[in-house]
Tab-separated table of C-alpha atoms in Angstrom:
chain	number	residue	atom	x	y	z
A	288	MET	CA	-16.745	-10.692	-2.187
A	289	GLU	CA	-18.097	-7.475	-0.745
A	290	HIS	CA	-16.428	-4.369	-2.175
A	291	ILE	CA	-16.583	-0.589	-2.311
A	292	PHE	CA	-14.503	2.045	-4.095
A	293	LEU	CA	-14.235	5.793	-3.774
A	294	THR	CA	-12.108	8.595	-5.198
A	295	ASP	CA	-12.008	12.202	-4.072
A	296	ARG	CA	-10.272	15.318	-5.412
A	297	GLY	CA	-9.157	16.382	-1.946
A	298	LYS	CA	-9.153	19.939	-0.640
A	299	VAL	CA	-6.249	21.480	-2.581
A	300	ARG	CA	-5.877	19.987	-6.072
A	301	GLN	CA	-7.912	21.533	-8.887
A	302	HIS	CA	-8.637	18.179	-10.502
A	303	ASN	CA	-8.446	14.479	-9.713
A	304	GLU	CA	-5.607	12.539	-11.339
A	305	ASP	CA	-6.550	9.294	-9.550
A	306	SER	CA	-8.694	6.661	-11.245
A	307	VAL	CA	-10.180	3.510	-9.738
A	308	GLY	CA	-12.040	0.494	-11.057
A	309	VAL	CA	-13.549	-2.748	-9.827
A	310	PHE	CA	-14.482	-5.258	-12.533
A	311	GLU	CA	-16.017	-8.726	-12.349
A	312	ASN	CA	-15.971	-11.756	-14.619
A	313	GLU	CA	-16.385	-15.519	-14.195
A	314	THR	CA	-12.994	-15.842	-12.479
A	315	GLY	CA	-13.605	-13.168	-9.871
A	316	ILE	CA	-12.798	-9.517	-9.303
A	317	LEU	CA	-10.073	-7.233	-10.621
A	318	ALA	CA	-9.685	-4.071	-8.523
A	319	ILE	CA	-7.224	-1.294	-9.380
A	320	VAL	CA	-6.143	2.089	-8.005
A	321	ALA	CA	-4.069	4.281	-10.341
A	322	ASP	CA	-2.521	7.592	-9.249
A	323	GLY	CA	-1.579	9.579	-12.338
A	324	MET	CA	1.162	12.161	-12.734
A	325	GLY	CA	2.932	14.332	-15.270
A	326	GLY	CA	1.964	17.463	-17.178
A	327	HIS	CA	-1.226	19.534	-17.232
A	328	LEU	CA	-4.076	17.032	-16.955
A	329	ALA	CA	-1.802	14.290	-18.331
A	330	GLY	CA	-1.958	12.397	-15.053
A	331	ASP	CA	-5.686	12.059	-15.625
A	332	VAL	CA	-5.009	10.571	-19.044
A	333	ALA	CA	-2.472	8.039	-17.762
A	334	SER	CA	-4.611	6.783	-14.888
A	335	GLN	CA	-7.838	6.705	-16.899
A	336	MET	CA	-6.159	4.871	-19.782
A	337	THR	CA	-4.800	2.331	-17.309
A	338	ILE	CA	-8.190	1.650	-15.745
A	339	SER	CA	-10.127	1.521	-19.021
A	340	THR	CA	-7.552	-0.782	-20.650
A	341	PHE	CA	-7.607	-3.166	-17.699
A	342	LYS	CA	-11.412	-3.200	-17.840
A	343	GLU	CA	-11.273	-4.388	-21.468
A	344	LEU	CA	-8.554	-6.930	-20.726
A	345	TRP	CA	-10.484	-8.401	-17.771
A	346	GLU	CA	-13.605	-8.723	-19.895
A	347	GLN	CA	-11.565	-10.788	-22.373
A	348	ALA	CA	-9.543	-12.752	-19.811
A	349	PRO	CA	-9.490	-16.556	-19.996
A	350	THR	CA	-10.398	-18.691	-17.000
A	351	ILE	CA	-7.736	-18.416	-14.299
A	352	ASN	CA	-7.254	-21.718	-12.485
A	353	GLY	CA	-4.676	-20.906	-9.849
A	354	PRO	CA	-2.128	-18.443	-8.466
A	355	SER	CA	0.437	-19.109	-11.198
A	356	ASP	CA	-2.157	-18.293	-13.877
A	357	ALA	CA	-3.156	-15.132	-12.011
A	358	GLU	CA	0.408	-13.914	-11.559
A	359	ALA	CA	1.258	-14.615	-15.198
A	360	TRP	CA	-1.886	-12.841	-16.448
A	361	LEU	CA	-1.355	-9.772	-14.298
A	362	THR	CA	2.338	-9.506	-15.167
A	363	GLU	CA	1.699	-9.844	-18.894
A	364	LYS	CA	-1.207	-7.402	-18.975
A	365	VAL	CA	0.737	-4.764	-17.058
A	366	LYS	CA	3.305	-4.902	-19.873
A	367	GLU	CA	0.527	-4.302	-22.408
A	368	VAL	CA	-0.943	-1.406	-20.443
A	369	ASN	CA	2.507	0.115	-19.934
A	370	LYS	CA	3.101	0.006	-23.692
A	371	THR	CA	-0.264	1.651	-24.383
A	372	VAL	CA	0.351	4.519	-21.956
A	373	TYR	CA	3.987	5.006	-22.976
A	374	GLU	CA	3.235	5.112	-26.704
A	375	HIS	CA	0.406	7.596	-26.138
A	376	SER	CA	2.826	9.897	-24.314
A	377	LEU	CA	5.256	9.750	-27.251
A	378	THR	CA	2.637	10.662	-29.848
A	379	ASN	CA	0.861	13.380	-27.860
A	380	SER	CA	3.115	16.245	-26.809
A	381	GLU	CA	0.775	17.415	-24.051
A	382	CYS	CA	1.165	13.981	-22.430
A	383	GLN	CA	4.943	13.760	-22.614
A	384	GLY	CA	6.371	12.211	-19.443
A	385	MET	CA	3.034	11.138	-18.026
A	386	GLY	CA	2.706	7.983	-15.974
A	387	THR	CA	0.833	6.438	-13.099
A	388	THR	CA	1.287	4.317	-10.033
A	389	ILE	CA	-0.810	1.198	-9.891
A	390	VAL	CA	-1.906	-1.205	-7.201
A	391	GLY	CA	-4.230	-3.984	-8.222
A	392	VAL	CA	-5.633	-7.205	-6.876
A	393	LEU	CA	-7.067	-10.164	-8.730
A	394	VAL	CA	-9.427	-11.906	-6.310
A	395	THR	CA	-10.863	-15.406	-6.688
A	396	PRO	CA	-12.818	-17.407	-4.065
A	397	ASN	CA	-9.576	-18.939	-2.753
A	398	PHE	CA	-6.765	-16.429	-3.190
A	399	ALA	CA	-5.784	-12.884	-4.049
A	400	THR	CA	-2.946	-11.939	-6.398
A	401	ILE	CA	-1.588	-8.448	-5.721
A	402	GLY	CA	0.563	-6.407	-8.082
A	403	HIS	CA	1.917	-2.892	-7.753
A	404	ILE	CA	4.181	-0.259	-9.263
A	405	GLY	CA	4.943	2.945	-7.380
A	406	ASP	CA	3.682	4.050	-3.976
A	407	SER	CA	-0.011	3.231	-4.073
A	408	ARG	CA	-0.504	0.548	-1.452
A	409	CYS	CA	-2.310	-2.633	-0.497
A	410	TYR	CA	-3.032	-3.463	3.145
A	411	LEU	CA	-4.459	-6.683	4.602
A	412	LEU	CA	-6.486	-7.146	7.764
A	413	ASN	CA	-6.862	-10.768	8.875
A	414	ASN	CA	-6.682	-12.935	11.990
A	415	SER	CA	-2.932	-12.298	12.220
A	416	GLY	CA	-3.402	-8.526	12.368
A	417	PHE	CA	-2.997	-5.593	9.999
A	418	LYS	CA	-0.066	-5.103	7.645
A	419	GLN	CA	1.079	-3.368	4.488
A	420	VAL	CA	1.400	-6.021	1.791
A	421	THR	CA	3.240	-3.874	-0.780
A	422	GLN	CA	6.570	-2.041	-0.556
A	423	ASP	CA	6.694	1.487	-2.009
A	424	HIS	CA	8.891	1.996	-5.055
A	425	SER	CA	10.054	5.360	-3.727
A	426	LEU	CA	13.330	7.038	-2.880
A	427	VAL	CA	12.537	7.391	0.815
A	428	ASN	CA	11.517	3.754	1.152
A	429	GLU	CA	14.851	2.695	-0.334
A	430	LEU	CA	16.597	4.982	2.140
A	431	VAL	CA	14.642	3.379	4.979
A	432	ARG	CA	15.357	-0.147	3.744
A	433	SER	CA	19.089	0.600	3.465
A	434	GLY	CA	19.159	2.065	6.973
A	435	GLN	CA	20.092	5.592	5.869
A	436	ILE	CA	17.006	7.173	7.441
A	437	SER	CA	14.371	6.035	9.926
A	438	LYS	CA	10.735	5.370	9.108
A	439	GLU	CA	9.877	8.464	11.143
A	440	ASP	CA	12.322	10.585	9.114
A	441	ALA	CA	10.714	9.298	5.914
A	442	GLU	CA	7.346	10.796	6.895
A	443	HIS	CA	8.745	14.322	6.541
A	444	HIS	CA	11.539	13.828	4.016
A	445	PRO	CA	11.681	16.621	1.383
A	446	ARG	CA	11.904	14.063	-1.430
A	447	LYS	CA	9.120	11.865	-0.128
A	448	ASN	CA	7.211	12.012	-3.417
A	449	VAL	CA	10.101	10.862	-5.642
A	450	LEU	CA	9.178	7.552	-7.289
A	451	LEU	CA	11.688	4.993	-8.529
A	452	ARG	CA	9.153	3.144	-10.648
A	453	ALA	CA	5.938	4.103	-12.468
A	454	LEU	CA	3.766	2.670	-15.227
A	455	GLY	CA	3.982	4.371	-18.621
A	456	THR	CA	7.135	6.433	-18.152
A	457	GLU	CA	9.520	3.940	-19.776
A	458	GLN	CA	9.334	1.307	-22.503
A	459	THR	CA	9.372	-1.479	-19.935
A	460	VAL	CA	8.466	-1.708	-16.273
A	461	ASP	CA	8.675	-4.395	-13.601
A	462	LEU	CA	5.621	-5.374	-11.590
A	463	ASP	CA	5.994	-6.644	-8.032
A	464	VAL	CA	3.485	-9.477	-7.670
A	465	ARG	CA	2.543	-11.902	-4.899
A	466	THR	CA	-0.360	-14.184	-4.012
A	467	ILE	CA	-1.960	-14.615	-0.609
A	468	GLU	CA	-4.721	-16.854	0.703
A	469	LEU	CA	-7.939	-15.226	1.834
A	470	GLU	CA	-10.019	-16.420	4.776
A	471	GLU	CA	-13.537	-15.427	5.739
A	472	ASN	CA	-13.834	-11.787	6.834
A	473	ASP	CA	-10.346	-10.835	5.596
A	474	VAL	CA	-10.244	-7.249	4.324
A	475	LEU	CA	-8.032	-5.858	1.565
A	476	LEU	CA	-7.510	-2.089	1.403
A	477	LEU	CA	-6.035	-0.548	-1.761
A	478	CYS	CA	-5.285	3.180	-1.767
A	479	SER	CA	-3.354	6.027	-3.327
A	480	ASP	CA	-0.801	7.948	-1.257
A	481	GLY	CA	-3.368	10.686	-0.738
A	482	LEU	CA	-4.816	8.384	1.910
A	483	SER	CA	-1.720	6.621	3.269
A	484	ASN	CA	0.209	9.893	3.666
A	485	LYS	CA	-2.542	11.350	5.840
A	486	ILE	CA	-3.627	8.409	8.008
A	487	SER	CA	-1.278	6.278	10.074
A	488	ASP	CA	-1.226	2.494	9.865
A	489	GLU	CA	-2.453	2.369	13.451
A	490	THR	CA	-5.495	4.484	12.595
A	491	LEU	CA	-6.226	2.446	9.467
A	492	GLU	CA	-6.112	-0.739	11.533
A	493	ARG	CA	-8.450	0.693	14.151
A	494	GLU	CA	-10.965	1.899	11.577
A	495	LEU	CA	-11.020	-1.451	9.758
A	496	LEU	CA	-11.298	-3.444	12.973
A	497	HIS	CA	-14.357	-1.455	14.031
A	498	SER	CA	-15.903	-1.361	10.563
A	499	LYS	CA	-19.426	-2.693	10.253
A	500	ASP	CA	-20.072	-1.266	6.782
A	501	LEU	CA	-17.421	-0.896	4.044
A	502	SER	CA	-19.110	2.087	2.427
A	503	HIS	CA	-19.323	4.024	5.677
A	504	THR	CA	-15.713	3.173	6.542
A	505	ALA	CA	-14.442	4.275	3.117
A	506	ASP	CA	-16.319	7.581	3.414
A	507	HIS	CA	-14.937	8.117	6.902
A	508	LEU	CA	-11.333	7.391	5.852
A	509	VAL	CA	-11.549	9.858	2.961
A	510	GLN	CA	-13.020	12.471	5.286
A	511	MET	CA	-10.197	11.897	7.769
A	512	ALA	CA	-7.586	12.383	5.021
A	513	ASN	CA	-9.283	15.637	4.025
A	514	ASP	CA	-9.505	16.762	7.636
A	515	ASN	CA	-5.748	16.154	7.923
A	516	GLY	CA	-5.030	18.488	5.014
A	517	GLY	CA	-6.329	16.799	1.869
A	518	GLU	CA	-3.442	18.134	-0.217
A	519	ASP	CA	-3.602	15.224	-2.661
A	520	ASN	CA	-6.269	13.228	-4.447
A	521	ILE	CA	-7.587	10.377	-2.300
A	522	SER	CA	-8.640	6.969	-3.627
A	523	ILE	CA	-9.616	3.796	-1.862
A	524	ILE	CA	-10.899	0.302	-2.651
A	525	MET	CA	-11.995	-2.064	0.107
A	526	LEU	CA	-12.766	-5.736	-0.425
A	527	LYS	CA	-14.019	-8.141	2.215
A	528	LYS	CA	-14.326	-11.882	1.866
A	529	SER	CA	-17.893	-12.623	2.843
A	530	THR	CA	-18.859	-15.125	5.518
A	531	ASN	CA	-20.176	-18.290	3.900
A	532	LYS	CA	-23.861	-19.011	4.226
A	533	LEU	CA	-25.390	-22.481	4.058
A	534	GLY	CA	-25.818	-23.566	0.473
A	535	GLU	CA	-23.732	-20.707	-0.967
A	536	GLU	CA	-20.325	-20.705	-2.572
A	537	PRO	CA	-17.649	-18.544	-0.927
A	538	CYS	CA	-17.104	-15.228	-2.612
């Protein structure tokens, strides 16, 4: 599995509250984007704690034999990470109310299990086209889903940044999780809203379709988000299922 990750402060924010990580073990790859929030520098703490805790958990993870194992592992570990972040916020006054979005994917040679909380997103490019795999846990997305506003209205809604769900802000949190099959040359794109708010789905699709190098494409997408304002931190992970070569296992 070919992969690249990148995080950028953007052009306006004084510091970067996003954290990203891509970790490997015998099962496969765990890739996570976390977009922190809450209090002076506390967003940094929440997102960094999330990534570092998941790194430790993935290093200790048992062998995962199928989608049900992957979904159970990811769901259970999110509960553990949520508890860690939440309890830290209670015992450190400067971190009170901190939390983070999270979008993560557990990738094996045959499938990908995707979990998310908040409005960081996962997109998939495959033979069927390009689509957003996750659904934002945000106020405007609920308004769109209920028919109260249009998708176009949501782009400029004054409460666009209001989240309905985040990791670490409450004692418990629900993870949305699903598993998809991966074919050769499929591309997964994980990102914070600093990217998705600045680049349309149509542009993302075009850039991925014409991509010949993940690193160059990731750099170009971040630059485009900055060129379009760069008001937020920008984070991206791209994973591409490699074409099999004779005598090699798929990855």
